[in-house]
Amino acid sequence: MKILVSIKRAIDYNVRIQIKGDGSGVVTDGVKHSINPFDEIAIEQAIRWKQAGDADEVVAVTIGGDAAAEQLRTALAFGCDRAIHVKTDDAVQPLTAARVFEALAKKEEPKVFLMGKQAIDDDANQTGQMTSALLEWPQATFASEVELSSDTAKVTREIDAGLETLDVDLPAVITTDLRLNEPRYLKLPDIMKAKKKPIEDMSVDDLGVTAAARLETVKTAPPPTREAGVMVESTEELVSKLKEKGLL
Amino acid sequence: MSEVERDVMEYDVVVVGAGPAGLSAACRLKQQNAEIEVCIVEKGSEVGAHLLSGAVFEPRALDELFPDWKDKGAPLNTPVARDEVYFFTGQTKSVKMPNAFVPKPMHNTGNYIISLGKLGRWLGEQAEALGVEIYPGFAAADAIVENGVVKGIVTGDMGIDKNGEPKDGYTPGIELRAKYTLFAEGCRGHIGKRLIREFGLDADADPQHYGIGLKELWQVDPDKHEPGLVVHGAGWPLDKDNTGGSFLYHLEDNIVAVGLIVDLNYSNPYLNPFKEFQRFKHHPKIAQHLEGGKRVSYGSRAITKGGLNSLPNMTMPGAALIGCNAGTLNFAKIKGNHTAMKSGMLAAEAVADALAANGDGGDELTGYTEAFEKSWLYDELHASRNFGPALHKFGAVAGGAVNYIEQNWFRGKAPWRMHDTTPDHAALAPADQVEPIDYPRHDGKLSFDILSSVHLSNTGHDEDQPSHLKLTDPSIPIERNLPKYAEPAQRYCPAGVYEVVEDDDGKPRFQINFANCVHCKTCDIKDPAQNITWVPPEGGGGPKYSAM
């Protein structure tokens, strides 16, 4: 069984995001980037399937600039067999990503297209769903447990009301939630071996995909800072303060 | 954990630490002979993540390493345009030193204001292009020493829980064996510390001296931005028993770096370097640059500043110490980057020669010491050998005068040598003999509290791992340090790691918030009982500096 896993290069979750002076976006220069944590969980899952004998080939794919090759190398160090780098220097909107993934899925014909439920940079949470729609494949999002068999997958989803279990026919798009697994620590020899594994470069045009331009970023701004609190001496004062603010 | 079976990888040379010394050494090795197999391990999550420096950069060593650095795009973008030196005589007062009175080493014509983090990343790219293997996120836990010969290092184990038990996914560290190992851990490297002790490398040296540097980056009002301006200062808020100096540099893109270095031989245990730094920014000469701006980054790192008098023997069988791990910083110039690079290059040349002459390695790199003594690096350190001791002995004003005379009249060749033989950790006065310091509250505009500051260093550690700050005797902080010195760790730590809190039964308890640690090493240096040992946490932990 072949598994396709998509990953996104995103600003590391430890980094405090800084907004550019002119509000046109966030500062990325010199900032530590990593694989989007949800995508890392997807890679880990695919590798576990491979190690358990449920999958025989795992292919990692990303869309992004040259620097994203670093994240593909990390995916290869996890144990992915090969990688595909769809190169573009433009910001990638979810629909563009989904169109690219549709083209790649038709080319690679995986049984499972696995990806993080969302990326921690723009939190769109759309690409998996759009990819499944374009491919007309079943989708199972927010997976916290997946049991694979040859033609179906039993997926436990984390939803507001608790856990929901779905059976989906394969091929399917599955997106991963936080509790699916805990990614492994990479071993230094595996990182070294990953340097020799193949990364295939292609452009968005090579795949015959038209980039979507449906979203326009109007402004990027930091959340408002919290103002210092006030200590009140008595309940009377508390009530009058709340009234002052129109809260009572 | 000798029973653990570890993978072994072999190289000609293993370098510990991807800073200016380690990266320069690796590049130089490949330049000497591209066949030499070189690997660098780096505890930061990426090259540059743990680099922090002022920094005014003298390009001398870089000119030698990559004469075409300009074409290769080295991030030296802001030539120093103007130097100002102040003596701060009070909270609002200052005296500007006329240019003629500034000691020669502090003139900065031909130098650049840089971000060491960016330079490190660039050097990392050059090293990889030359075929060096760099592994960020892997800490060297310890040296492999067999029969008195350094044989390489062991990387840290990953996946140990807070009680010391293996978790799911536990991954033991591996052995990286090498013919020669170069230790470039920076100031107070934990393996360097062990090796200095074990091989008696400091037998003929004065005690090492240190400072703690605190630094912030500010995005300033474009109208106030003067790229290339360098402002150095001494005096307030420090005094003659608690010395140090300050810097403020205007880089490119409306960024200003501001920092305070507090000498770690300070005597008042109530001194709080972080709060000194915060109040320092309110001095009108400093505030005028920052007002209306926004703080974007914070960090801290100790510096090794004992100079030539404190420099240990830098070699032992199979290994060498380079850069600040040995102590090659030139304190008179307040610069350690070009000297660290040069020491790495000298060591690399000696290693390449030794490998060519004797393929087995493991011998003493005498060629490094000999080349060092003939180099401009030695001349530079020799010329400024009295700078630190003079400041320690006479304070900033009189000591500054001695330095002026030495550097400008004798050009560093004065016929005397000053020593400072009290180790920094032994310099504290008992708390009952000094006045506590009443620091002003932060205003949230120019000055800030410690936690919001640490937040800007992007520091993170997996909290489910053993604390990497080890107490030899856990009772000392409360039973000895607290009554005698009011436990200074609560104040000297620039990341709020150490706290004395009250237990449920009202008794004081020493708490270590190791996840906040920015890897500055000050606790390892300054604890009066020398009871705190800094060891590396899981690789990838610590700060994630972007451009410090």
XYZ file of N, CA, C and O in Angstrom, chain B residues 21 82 226 249 268 295 338 370 383 392 406 444 517 532:
56
model
N 33.684 29.767 16.163
C 34.915 28.975 16.252
C 34.744 27.631 15.552
O 35.561 27.245 14.703
N 30.189 55.572 13.231
C 30.536 56.546 14.260
C 30.556 55.825 15.607
O 29.716 54.973 15.874
N 20.093 55.506 13.017
C 21.328 56.001 12.399
C 22.228 54.803 12.147
O 23.096 54.477 12.971
N 23.893 49.443 19.472
C 24.329 49.471 18.076
C 23.128 49.634 17.148
O 22.120 48.956 17.319
N 27.882 42.364 45.272
C 26.617 42.484 46.001
C 25.658 41.359 45.601
O 25.182 41.321 44.468
N 10.260 46.441 21.404
C 11.244 45.397 21.677
C 10.836 44.126 20.931
O 9.695 43.693 21.038
N 35.937 37.489 16.079
C 37.067 37.282 15.156
C 38.149 36.429 15.813
O 38.814 35.643 15.154
N 51.651 26.182 19.021
C 52.778 26.910 18.410
C 52.277 27.963 17.439
O 52.746 29.103 17.456
N 48.431 42.153 24.084
C 48.342 43.606 24.222
C 47.251 44.012 25.207
O 47.348 45.056 25.859
N 39.004 45.419 37.205
C 38.623 44.755 38.449
C 39.301 45.406 39.635
O 38.742 45.548 40.705
N 47.952 52.323 28.745
C 48.553 51.119 28.157
C 48.350 51.035 26.662
O 49.277 50.761 25.909
N 6.826 48.798 31.215
C 6.130 48.173 30.087
C 6.375 48.866 28.758
O 5.831 48.451 27.740
N 15.295 27.975 30.833
C 16.744 28.229 30.739
C 17.146 28.664 29.330
O 16.815 27.995 28.352
N 25.986 24.197 41.390
C 25.100 24.020 40.238
C 25.940 23.608 39.031
O 26.909 24.280 38.692
